[in-house]
């Protein structure tokens, strides 16, 4: 199935590395112009240079509202409109029992994983998506579906994002569609924090016999953004090599 994004414009938060970079690459390859964001300039600059002139970048903490507003204004100036938003930036700063979670980490997790996707959706909606329409994809996690020993509050924020996806799908239709991709374990910097012994156990629980790649997730996001998914909204698309259906252990 060929996905066409010719002439479309997008913002991908957390687009400098990992899954977000691959989503940006996929969109640019299919004809879109993309603004990527993230906190570190060097990584953004390198990714934008690799993707070519259709990829612009702005440094911005995802949950910093004034900075996010400036990014959206920049995209509007550069593109004239924003057709797609990919809320991909996410963080997982705790590795331990949820009962021990410290307040600053809870605040960070909630702000970046749960509040920021709503903030960015508000901004693109008000910038014109409510008039010309568009599509939003939130990057959640299969962790939202099951308790894990060490990433409980991260999972809770992703479960909230699954809910928000359905809520906004209902609120923003028919102008905009809102869907989510829920990855299983994908080999990126974020997943590198998982100890080797645990990785082996996780791999054993994946029927497809391998960890995901950023391209696996980007393909799903690209489809959900595209017109091919024109009657699809409020859906959370699990992309996990079969781990959930096989009852495999979820990371963390
Ligand atoms: N990898 C997995 O196995 C996996 C599984 C399920 C779900 N996910 C989800 O997939 C998404 C992408 O994960 P990934 O594995 O690709 O992570 P990654 O390789 O660590 O990349 C994260 C991206 O987000 C940016 N970012 C992180 N915190 C940010 C913040 N506070 N403000 C703005 N940008 C921020 C990073 O750039 P800077 O650091 O420069 O800001 C980077 O561009 C996340 O939402 C994650 O929860 C990942």
PDB file of C-alpha atoms and ligand atoms in Angstrom:
ATOM      1  CA  UNK A   1       0.000   0.000   0.000  1.00  0.00           C
ATOM      2  CA  UNK A   2       1.566   3.283  -1.081  1.00  0.00           C
ATOM      3  CA  UNK A   3       0.950   6.118   1.370  1.00  0.00           C
ATOM      4  CA  UNK A   4       0.987   9.590  -0.123  1.00  0.00           C
ATOM      5  CA  UNK A   5       1.625  12.702   1.969  1.00  0.00           C
ATOM      6  CA  UNK A   6       2.319  14.983  -0.975  1.00  0.00           C
ATOM      7  CA  UNK A   7       1.895  18.654  -0.031  1.00  0.00           C
ATOM      8  CA  UNK A   8       1.011  17.865   3.574  1.00  0.00           C
ATOM      9  CA  UNK A   9       2.661  19.527   6.562  1.00  0.00           C
ATOM     10  CA  UNK A  10       3.431  18.060   9.967  1.00  0.00           C
ATOM     11  CA  UNK A  11       4.893  18.634  13.387  1.00  0.00           C
ATOM     12  CA  UNK A  12       6.648  15.679  15.039  1.00  0.00           C
ATOM     13  CA  UNK A  13       7.580  16.256  18.692  1.00  0.00           C
ATOM     14  CA  UNK A  14      10.685  14.363  19.781  1.00  0.00           C
ATOM     15  CA  UNK A  15      11.678  14.095  16.141  1.00  0.00           C
ATOM     16  CA  UNK A  16      15.438  14.202  16.575  1.00  0.00           C
ATOM     17  CA  UNK A  17      16.005  10.547  17.486  1.00  0.00           C
ATOM     18  CA  UNK A  18      14.433   7.107  17.633  1.00  0.00           C
ATOM     19  CA  UNK A  19      10.819   6.638  16.609  1.00  0.00           C
ATOM     20  CA  UNK A  20      10.147  10.353  16.008  1.00  0.00           C
ATOM     21  CA  UNK A  21      13.075  10.685  13.602  1.00  0.00           C
ATOM     22  CA  UNK A  22      11.810   7.711  11.615  1.00  0.00           C
ATOM     23  CA  UNK A  23       8.273   9.127  11.490  1.00  0.00           C
ATOM     24  CA  UNK A  24       9.712  12.399  10.154  1.00  0.00           C
ATOM     25  CA  UNK A  25      11.793  10.484   7.595  1.00  0.00           C
ATOM     26  CA  UNK A  26       8.753   8.501   6.434  1.00  0.00           C
ATOM     27  CA  UNK A  27       6.617  11.632   6.062  1.00  0.00           C
ATOM     28  CA  UNK A  28       9.308  13.536   4.154  1.00  0.00           C
ATOM     29  CA  UNK A  29       9.895  10.534   1.863  1.00  0.00           C
ATOM     30  CA  UNK A  30       6.161  10.526   1.064  1.00  0.00           C
ATOM     31  CA  UNK A  31       6.110  14.210   0.130  1.00  0.00           C
ATOM     32  CA  UNK A  32       5.396  16.089   3.367  1.00  0.00           C
ATOM     33  CA  UNK A  33       7.178  19.032   4.938  1.00  0.00           C
ATOM     34  CA  UNK A  34       7.916  18.447   8.619  1.00  0.00           C
ATOM     35  CA  UNK A  35       8.945  20.452  11.670  1.00  0.00           C
ATOM     36  CA  UNK A  36      10.749  18.332  14.253  1.00  0.00           C
ATOM     37  CA  UNK A  37      11.187  19.369  17.881  1.00  0.00           C
ATOM     38  CA  UNK A  38      13.206  18.184  20.853  1.00  0.00           C
ATOM     39  CA  UNK A  39      15.355  19.720  23.583  1.00  0.00           C
ATOM     40  CA  UNK A  40      18.840  19.200  22.121  1.00  0.00           C
ATOM     41  CA  UNK A  41      19.815  21.368  19.189  1.00  0.00           C
ATOM     42  CA  UNK A  42      22.704  19.279  17.872  1.00  0.00           C
ATOM     43  CA  UNK A  43      20.557  16.167  17.370  1.00  0.00           C
ATOM     44  CA  UNK A  44      17.778  18.197  15.747  1.00  0.00           C
ATOM     45  CA  UNK A  45      20.206  19.906  13.407  1.00  0.00           C
ATOM     46  CA  UNK A  46      21.799  16.587  12.401  1.00  0.00           C
ATOM     47  CA  UNK A  47      18.433  14.955  11.698  1.00  0.00           C
ATOM     48  CA  UNK A  48      17.158  17.936   9.716  1.00  0.00           C
ATOM     49  CA  UNK A  49      20.378  17.985   7.684  1.00  0.00           C
ATOM     50  CA  UNK A  50      19.971  14.268   6.921  1.00  0.00           C
ATOM     51  CA  UNK A  51      16.319  14.632   5.887  1.00  0.00           C
ATOM     52  CA  UNK A  52      16.891  17.660   3.650  1.00  0.00           C
ATOM     53  CA  UNK A  53      15.120  20.988   3.095  1.00  0.00           C
ATOM     54  CA  UNK A  54      11.633  19.574   3.723  1.00  0.00           C
ATOM     55  CA  UNK A  55      12.594  19.107   7.363  1.00  0.00           C
ATOM     56  CA  UNK A  56      12.792  22.111   9.680  1.00  0.00           C
ATOM     57  CA  UNK A  57      13.626  22.039  13.387  1.00  0.00           C
ATOM     58  CA  UNK A  58      13.046  24.015  16.564  1.00  0.00           C
ATOM     59  CA  UNK A  59      14.439  23.285  20.038  1.00  0.00           C
ATOM     60  CA  UNK A  60      11.661  23.114  22.596  1.00  0.00           C
ATOM     61  CA  UNK A  61      10.738  21.243  25.780  1.00  0.00           C
ATOM     62  CA  UNK A  62       7.480  19.492  24.926  1.00  0.00           C
ATOM     63  CA  UNK A  63       5.652  20.729  28.042  1.00  0.00           C
ATOM     64  CA  UNK A  64       6.861  24.359  27.866  1.00  0.00           C
ATOM     65  CA  UNK A  65       3.685  26.076  26.692  1.00  0.00           C
ATOM     66  CA  UNK A  66       5.158  29.416  25.504  1.00  0.00           C
ATOM     67  CA  UNK A  67       7.953  27.587  23.644  1.00  0.00           C
ATOM     68  CA  UNK A  68       5.438  25.185  22.061  1.00  0.00           C
ATOM     69  CA  UNK A  69       3.372  28.163  20.971  1.00  0.00           C
ATOM     70  CA  UNK A  70       6.449  29.677  19.293  1.00  0.00           C
ATOM     71  CA  UNK A  71       7.112  26.374  17.491  1.00  0.00           C
ATOM     72  CA  UNK A  72       3.580  26.213  16.139  1.00  0.00           C
ATOM     73  CA  UNK A  73       3.805  29.873  15.054  1.00  0.00           C
ATOM     74  CA  UNK A  74       7.083  29.058  13.282  1.00  0.00           C
ATOM     75  CA  UNK A  75       5.481  26.095  11.494  1.00  0.00           C
ATOM     76  CA  UNK A  76       2.559  28.268  10.431  1.00  0.00           C
ATOM     77  CA  UNK A  77       4.943  30.890   9.065  1.00  0.00           C
ATOM     78  CA  UNK A  78       6.978  28.284   7.185  1.00  0.00           C
ATOM     79  CA  UNK A  79       4.160  26.006   5.966  1.00  0.00           C
ATOM     80  CA  UNK A  80       0.995  28.154   6.017  1.00  0.00           C
ATOM     81  CA  UNK A  81      -0.946  25.342   7.700  1.00  0.00           C
ATOM     82  CA  UNK A  82      -0.427  22.246   9.839  1.00  0.00           C
ATOM     83  CA  UNK A  83      -2.144  19.085   8.586  1.00  0.00           C
ATOM     84  CA  UNK A  84      -0.618  16.525  10.948  1.00  0.00           C
ATOM     85  CA  UNK A  85       0.620  16.421  14.528  1.00  0.00           C
ATOM     86  CA  UNK A  86       2.585  13.500  15.926  1.00  0.00           C
ATOM     87  CA  UNK A  87       2.816  13.648  19.730  1.00  0.00           C
ATOM     88  CA  UNK A  88       5.853  11.418  20.024  1.00  0.00           C
ATOM     89  CA  UNK A  89       8.058  13.064  22.683  1.00  0.00           C
ATOM     90  CA  UNK A  90       8.000  10.908  25.783  1.00  0.00           C
ATOM     91  CA  UNK A  91      10.054  10.272  28.871  1.00  0.00           C
ATOM     92  CA  UNK A  92      10.652   7.386  31.252  1.00  0.00           C
ATOM     93  CA  UNK A  93      12.847   8.670  34.105  1.00  0.00           C
ATOM     94  CA  UNK A  94      11.892   6.078  36.739  1.00  0.00           C
ATOM     95  CA  UNK A  95      12.958   2.423  36.883  1.00  0.00           C
ATOM     96  CA  UNK A  96      11.564   0.990  40.093  1.00  0.00           C
ATOM     97  CA  UNK A  97       8.443   0.346  42.161  1.00  0.00           C
ATOM     98  CA  UNK A  98       5.657   2.855  41.626  1.00  0.00           C
ATOM     99  CA  UNK A  99       5.083   3.043  45.364  1.00  0.00           C
ATOM    100  CA  UNK A 100       8.502   4.756  45.693  1.00  0.00           C
ATOM    101  CA  UNK A 101       8.017   7.344  42.943  1.00  0.00           C
ATOM    102  CA  UNK A 102       9.215  10.824  43.951  1.00  0.00           C
ATOM    103  CA  UNK A 103       7.000  13.844  43.302  1.00  0.00           C
ATOM    104  CA  UNK A 104       9.346  15.631  40.827  1.00  0.00           C
ATOM    105  CA  UNK A 105       9.481  12.520  38.627  1.00  0.00           C
ATOM    106  CA  UNK A 106       5.703  12.141  38.779  1.00  0.00           C
ATOM    107  CA  UNK A 107       5.365  15.768  37.673  1.00  0.00           C
ATOM    108  CA  UNK A 108       7.845  15.294  34.816  1.00  0.00           C
ATOM    109  CA  UNK A 109       6.136  12.111  33.591  1.00  0.00           C
ATOM    110  CA  UNK A 110       2.710  13.697  33.737  1.00  0.00           C
ATOM    111  CA  UNK A 111       3.792  16.912  32.024  1.00  0.00           C
ATOM    112  CA  UNK A 112       5.725  15.343  29.154  1.00  0.00           C
ATOM    113  CA  UNK A 113       3.706  12.171  28.476  1.00  0.00           C
ATOM    114  CA  UNK A 114       0.193  13.300  29.316  1.00  0.00           C
ATOM    115  CA  UNK A 115      -0.167  17.082  29.307  1.00  0.00           C
ATOM    116  CA  UNK A 116       2.130  17.944  26.386  1.00  0.00           C
ATOM    117  CA  UNK A 117       0.119  15.937  23.792  1.00  0.00           C
ATOM    118  CA  UNK A 118      -3.003  17.868  24.770  1.00  0.00           C
ATOM    119  CA  UNK A 119      -1.109  21.172  24.739  1.00  0.00           C
ATOM    120  CA  UNK A 120       0.234  20.597  21.198  1.00  0.00           C
ATOM    121  CA  UNK A 121      -3.165  19.401  19.986  1.00  0.00           C
ATOM    122  CA  UNK A 122      -4.763  22.566  21.363  1.00  0.00           C
ATOM    123  CA  UNK A 123      -2.170  24.690  19.580  1.00  0.00           C
ATOM    124  CA  UNK A 124      -2.514  23.095  16.134  1.00  0.00           C
ATOM    125  CA  UNK A 125      -6.298  22.968  16.477  1.00  0.00           C
ATOM    126  CA  UNK A 126      -6.441  26.704  17.205  1.00  0.00           C
ATOM    127  CA  UNK A 127      -3.861  27.442  14.480  1.00  0.00           C
ATOM    128  CA  UNK A 128      -6.329  26.200  11.860  1.00  0.00           C
ATOM    129  CA  UNK A 129      -6.865  22.447  12.069  1.00  0.00           C
ATOM    130  CA  UNK A 130     -10.380  23.075  13.346  1.00  0.00           C
ATOM    131  CA  UNK A 131     -11.141  24.840  10.044  1.00  0.00           C
ATOM    132  CA  UNK A 132      -9.199  22.862   7.401  1.00  0.00           C
ATOM    133  CA  UNK A 133      -9.074  19.511   9.229  1.00  0.00           C
ATOM    134  CA  UNK A 134      -6.165  17.214   9.890  1.00  0.00           C
ATOM    135  CA  UNK A 135      -4.925  14.226  11.816  1.00  0.00           C
ATOM    136  CA  UNK A 136      -3.186  13.662  15.134  1.00  0.00           C
ATOM    137  CA  UNK A 137      -1.247  10.560  16.185  1.00  0.00           C
ATOM    138  CA  UNK A 138      -0.206  10.057  19.807  1.00  0.00           C
ATOM    139  CA  UNK A 139       2.615   7.638  20.596  1.00  0.00           C
ATOM    140  CA  UNK A 140       1.543   5.651  23.653  1.00  0.00           C
ATOM    141  CA  UNK A 141       2.840   2.211  24.754  1.00  0.00           C
ATOM    142  CA  UNK A 142       1.680  -1.351  25.295  1.00  0.00           C
ATOM    143  CA  UNK A 143       2.726  -0.662  28.898  1.00  0.00           C
ATOM    144  CA  UNK A 144      -0.670   1.041  29.197  1.00  0.00           C
ATOM    145  CA  UNK A 145      -2.314  -2.382  28.996  1.00  0.00           C
ATOM    146  CA  UNK A 146      -0.644  -4.264  31.836  1.00  0.00           C
ATOM    147  CA  UNK A 147       1.121  -3.680  35.171  1.00  0.00           C
ATOM    148  CA  UNK A 148       4.928  -3.935  35.081  1.00  0.00           C
ATOM    149  CA  UNK A 149       7.341  -4.077  38.024  1.00  0.00           C
ATOM    150  CA  UNK A 150       9.409  -0.955  37.265  1.00  0.00           C
ATOM    151  CA  UNK A 151       7.606   1.464  34.958  1.00  0.00           C
ATOM    152  CA  UNK A 152       4.181   1.730  36.573  1.00  0.00           C
ATOM    153  CA  UNK A 153       3.669   5.489  36.511  1.00  0.00           C
ATOM    154  CA  UNK A 154       5.029   5.764  32.955  1.00  0.00           C
ATOM    155  CA  UNK A 155       2.386   3.167  32.017  1.00  0.00           C
ATOM    156  CA  UNK A 156      -0.264   5.194  33.844  1.00  0.00           C
ATOM    157  CA  UNK A 157       0.581   8.299  31.797  1.00  0.00           C
ATOM    158  CA  UNK A 158       0.386   6.256  28.584  1.00  0.00           C
ATOM    159  CA  UNK A 159      -2.982   4.797  29.659  1.00  0.00           C
ATOM    160  CA  UNK A 160      -4.140   8.382  30.193  1.00  0.00           C
ATOM    161  CA  UNK A 161      -2.914   9.215  26.698  1.00  0.00           C
ATOM    162  CA  UNK A 162      -4.909   6.284  25.282  1.00  0.00           C
ATOM    163  CA  UNK A 163      -7.966   7.748  27.000  1.00  0.00           C
ATOM    164  CA  UNK A 164      -7.174  11.251  25.743  1.00  0.00           C
ATOM    165  CA  UNK A 165      -6.918   9.851  22.216  1.00  0.00           C
ATOM    166  CA  UNK A 166     -10.500   8.554  22.407  1.00  0.00           C
ATOM    167  CA  UNK A 167     -11.756  11.695  24.145  1.00  0.00           C
ATOM    168  CA  UNK A 168     -10.254  14.066  21.568  1.00  0.00           C
ATOM    169  CA  UNK A 169     -11.345  11.829  18.696  1.00  0.00           C
ATOM    170  CA  UNK A 170     -14.924  12.298  19.871  1.00  0.00           C
ATOM    171  CA  UNK A 171     -14.502  16.033  20.494  1.00  0.00           C
ATOM    172  CA  UNK A 172     -12.637  17.004  17.325  1.00  0.00           C
ATOM    173  CA  UNK A 173     -14.611  14.981  14.757  1.00  0.00           C
ATOM    174  CA  UNK A 174     -15.490  15.505  12.025  1.00  0.00           C
ATOM    175  CA  UNK A 175     -12.762  18.118  11.453  1.00  0.00           C
ATOM    176  CA  UNK A 176      -9.821  16.113  12.740  1.00  0.00           C
ATOM    177  CA  UNK A 177      -9.015  12.466  13.394  1.00  0.00           C
ATOM    178  CA  UNK A 178      -7.103  11.465  16.533  1.00  0.00           C
ATOM    179  CA  UNK A 179      -5.468   8.047  16.816  1.00  0.00           C
ATOM    180  CA  UNK A 180      -2.567   6.445  18.664  1.00  0.00           C
ATOM    181  CA  UNK A 181       0.212   3.961  18.027  1.00  0.00           C
ATOM    182  CA  UNK A 182       1.143   1.757  20.998  1.00  0.00           C
ATOM    183  CA  UNK A 183       4.620   0.304  20.411  1.00  0.00           C
ATOM    184  CA  UNK A 184       6.023  -2.745  22.119  1.00  0.00           C
ATOM    185  CA  UNK A 185       9.751  -2.779  22.771  1.00  0.00           C
ATOM    186  CA  UNK A 186      11.544  -0.835  20.036  1.00  0.00           C
ATOM    187  CA  UNK A 187      15.325  -0.603  19.897  1.00  0.00           C
ATOM    188  CA  UNK A 188      16.003   3.079  20.598  1.00  0.00           C
ATOM    189  CA  UNK A 189      17.932   5.119  23.188  1.00  0.00           C
ATOM    190  CA  UNK A 190      14.933   4.837  25.529  1.00  0.00           C
ATOM    191  CA  UNK A 191      14.933   1.021  25.366  1.00  0.00           C
ATOM    192  CA  UNK A 192      18.715   0.920  25.882  1.00  0.00           C
ATOM    193  CA  UNK A 193      18.062   1.526  29.611  1.00  0.00           C
ATOM    194  CA  UNK A 194      16.666  -2.004  29.957  1.00  0.00           C
ATOM    195  CA  UNK A 195      19.255  -4.404  31.444  1.00  0.00           C
ATOM    196  CA  UNK A 196      20.490  -7.208  29.140  1.00  0.00           C
ATOM    197  CA  UNK A 197      19.023 -10.047  31.241  1.00  0.00           C
ATOM    198  CA  UNK A 198      15.583  -8.453  31.035  1.00  0.00           C
ATOM    199  CA  UNK A 199      15.913  -7.892  27.304  1.00  0.00           C
ATOM    200  CA  UNK A 200      16.376 -11.627  26.767  1.00  0.00           C
ATOM    201  CA  UNK A 201      13.186 -12.391  28.736  1.00  0.00           C
ATOM    202  CA  UNK A 202      11.285  -9.740  26.821  1.00  0.00           C
ATOM    203  CA  UNK A 203      12.494 -11.058  23.474  1.00  0.00           C
ATOM    204  CA  UNK A 204      11.293 -14.552  24.411  1.00  0.00           C
ATOM    205  CA  UNK A 205       7.802 -13.090  24.855  1.00  0.00           C
ATOM    206  CA  UNK A 206       7.587 -11.635  21.334  1.00  0.00           C
ATOM    207  CA  UNK A 207       6.032 -14.120  18.873  1.00  0.00           C
ATOM    208  CA  UNK A 208       7.578 -12.338  15.892  1.00  0.00           C
ATOM    209  CA  UNK A 209      11.005 -13.126  17.364  1.00  0.00           C
ATOM    210  CA  UNK A 210      12.551  -9.652  17.301  1.00  0.00           C
ATOM    211  CA  UNK A 211      12.303  -6.235  18.905  1.00  0.00           C
ATOM    212  CA  UNK A 212      10.588  -3.511  16.926  1.00  0.00           C
ATOM    213  CA  UNK A 213      12.383  -0.984  14.792  1.00  0.00           C
ATOM    214  CA  UNK A 214      11.499   2.709  14.566  1.00  0.00           C
ATOM    215  CA  UNK A 215      10.422   1.976  10.972  1.00  0.00           C
ATOM    216  CA  UNK A 216       7.775  -0.496  12.217  1.00  0.00           C
ATOM    217  CA  UNK A 217       6.187   2.274  14.263  1.00  0.00           C
ATOM    218  CA  UNK A 218       6.641   4.971  11.601  1.00  0.00           C
ATOM    219  CA  UNK A 219       4.769   2.844   9.048  1.00  0.00           C
ATOM    220  CA  UNK A 220       1.777   2.588  11.398  1.00  0.00           C
ATOM    221  CA  UNK A 221       1.852   6.313  12.200  1.00  0.00           C
ATOM    222  CA  UNK A 222       2.089   7.216   8.529  1.00  0.00           C
ATOM    223  CA  UNK A 223      -0.976   5.095   7.744  1.00  0.00           C
ATOM    224  CA  UNK A 224      -3.013   6.585  10.605  1.00  0.00           C
ATOM    225  CA  UNK A 225      -2.158  10.123   9.470  1.00  0.00           C
ATOM    226  CA  UNK A 226      -2.970   9.440   5.837  1.00  0.00           C
ATOM    227  CA  UNK A 227      -6.231   9.714   3.930  1.00  0.00           C
ATOM    228  CA  UNK A 228      -6.205   5.899   3.675  1.00  0.00           C
ATOM    229  CA  UNK A 229      -7.305   5.976   7.326  1.00  0.00           C
ATOM    230  CA  UNK A 230     -10.002   8.570   6.624  1.00  0.00           C
ATOM    231  CA  UNK A 231     -12.741   6.758   8.579  1.00  0.00           C
ATOM    232  CA  UNK A 232     -10.496   5.728  11.432  1.00  0.00           C
ATOM    233  CA  UNK A 233     -10.493   7.780  14.614  1.00  0.00           C
ATOM    234  CA  UNK A 234     -10.168   7.099  18.349  1.00  0.00           C
ATOM    235  CA  UNK A 235      -8.155   3.944  17.673  1.00  0.00           C
ATOM    236  CA  UNK A 236      -5.054   2.746  19.517  1.00  0.00           C
ATOM    237  CA  UNK A 237      -3.035   0.623  17.092  1.00  0.00           C
ATOM    238  CA  UNK A 238      -0.818  -1.876  18.932  1.00  0.00           C
ATOM    239  CA  UNK A 239       2.455  -2.570  17.078  1.00  0.00           C
ATOM    240  CA  UNK A 240       4.355  -5.049  19.229  1.00  0.00           C
ATOM    241  CA  UNK A 241       5.263  -8.183  17.267  1.00  0.00           C
ATOM    242  CA  UNK A 242       2.397  -9.988  18.996  1.00  0.00           C
ATOM    243  CA  UNK A 243       3.683  -9.560  22.576  1.00  0.00           C
ATOM    244  CA  UNK A 244       0.348  -8.518  24.088  1.00  0.00           C
ATOM    245  CA  UNK A 245      -1.828 -11.167  22.462  1.00  0.00           C
ATOM    246  CA  UNK A 246       0.686 -13.858  23.431  1.00  0.00           C
ATOM    247  CA  UNK A 247       0.656 -12.644  27.031  1.00  0.00           C
ATOM    248  CA  UNK A 248       4.358 -11.809  26.763  1.00  0.00           C
ATOM    249  CA  UNK A 249       5.967  -9.651  29.446  1.00  0.00           C
ATOM    250  CA  UNK A 250       5.817  -5.950  28.759  1.00  0.00           C
ATOM    251  CA  UNK A 251       9.039  -3.946  29.200  1.00  0.00           C
ATOM    252  CA  UNK A 252       9.759  -2.659  32.690  1.00  0.00           C
TER     253      UNK A 252
HETATM  254  N1  LIG B   1      11.415   2.573  22.545  1.00  0.00           N
HETATM  255  C1  LIG B   1      10.436   1.844  23.012  1.00  0.00           C
HETATM  256  O1  LIG B   1      10.577   0.636  23.266  1.00  0.00           O
HETATM  257  C2  LIG B   1       9.076   2.460  23.211  1.00  0.00           C
HETATM  258  C3  LIG B   1       8.021   1.599  23.546  1.00  0.00           C
HETATM  259  C4  LIG B   1       6.754   2.123  23.741  1.00  0.00           C
HETATM  260  C5  LIG B   1       6.538   3.473  23.590  1.00  0.00           C
HETATM  261  N2  LIG B   1       7.567   4.307  23.282  1.00  0.00           N
HETATM  262  C6  LIG B   1       7.272   5.735  23.144  1.00  0.00           C
HETATM  263  O2  LIG B   1       7.728   6.184  21.890  1.00  0.00           O
HETATM  264  C7  LIG B   1       8.076   7.577  21.958  1.00  0.00           C
HETATM  265  C8  LIG B   1       9.463   7.769  21.370  1.00  0.00           C
HETATM  266  O3  LIG B   1      10.353   6.967  22.116  1.00  0.00           O
HETATM  267  P1  LIG B   1      11.829   6.584  21.605  1.00  0.00           P
HETATM  268  O4  LIG B   1      12.075   5.204  22.068  1.00  0.00           O
HETATM  269  O5  LIG B   1      11.967   6.944  20.179  1.00  0.00           O
HETATM  270  O6  LIG B   1      12.684   7.567  22.526  1.00  0.00           O
HETATM  271  P2  LIG B   1      14.127   8.215  22.301  1.00  0.00           P
HETATM  272  O7  LIG B   1      14.924   7.454  21.315  1.00  0.00           O
HETATM  273  O8  LIG B   1      14.646   8.409  23.679  1.00  0.00           O
HETATM  274  O9  LIG B   1      13.762   9.628  21.643  1.00  0.00           O
HETATM  275  C9  LIG B   1      12.949  10.521  22.351  1.00  0.00           C
HETATM  276  C10 LIG B   1      12.739  11.773  21.537  1.00  0.00           C
HETATM  277  O10 LIG B   1      11.911  12.667  22.307  1.00  0.00           O
HETATM  278  C11 LIG B   1      12.657  13.856  22.644  1.00  0.00           C
HETATM  279  N3  LIG B   1      12.288  14.251  23.993  1.00  0.00           N
HETATM  280  C12 LIG B   1      12.444  13.550  25.133  1.00  0.00           C
HETATM  281  N4  LIG B   1      11.992  14.262  26.185  1.00  0.00           N
HETATM  282  C13 LIG B   1      11.548  15.448  25.677  1.00  0.00           C
HETATM  283  C14 LIG B   1      10.977  16.610  26.233  1.00  0.00           C
HETATM  284  N5  LIG B   1      10.795  16.737  27.556  1.00  0.00           N
HETATM  285  N6  LIG B   1      10.645  17.632  25.417  1.00  0.00           N
HETATM  286  C15 LIG B   1      10.846  17.534  24.080  1.00  0.00           C
HETATM  287  N7  LIG B   1      11.387  16.466  23.490  1.00  0.00           N
HETATM  288  C16 LIG B   1      11.728  15.431  24.276  1.00  0.00           C
HETATM  289  C17 LIG B   1      14.121  13.458  22.483  1.00  0.00           C
HETATM  290  O11 LIG B   1      14.963  14.550  22.186  1.00  0.00           O
HETATM  291  P3  LIG B   1      15.723  15.354  23.392  1.00  0.00           P
HETATM  292  O12 LIG B   1      16.203  14.329  24.359  1.00  0.00           O
HETATM  293  O13 LIG B   1      16.795  16.133  22.724  1.00  0.00           O
HETATM  294  O14 LIG B   1      14.670  16.251  23.982  1.00  0.00           O
HETATM  295  C18 LIG B   1      14.031  12.527  21.277  1.00  0.00           C
HETATM  296  O15 LIG B   1      13.897  13.269  20.085  1.00  0.00           O
HETATM  297  C19 LIG B   1       7.939   7.962  23.420  1.00  0.00           C
HETATM  298  O16 LIG B   1       6.701   8.601  23.649  1.00  0.00           O
HETATM  299  C20 LIG B   1       7.978   6.633  24.145  1.00  0.00           C
HETATM  300  O17 LIG B   1       7.315   6.674  25.396  1.00  0.00           O
HETATM  301  C21 LIG B   1       8.837   3.823  23.092  1.00  0.00           C
END
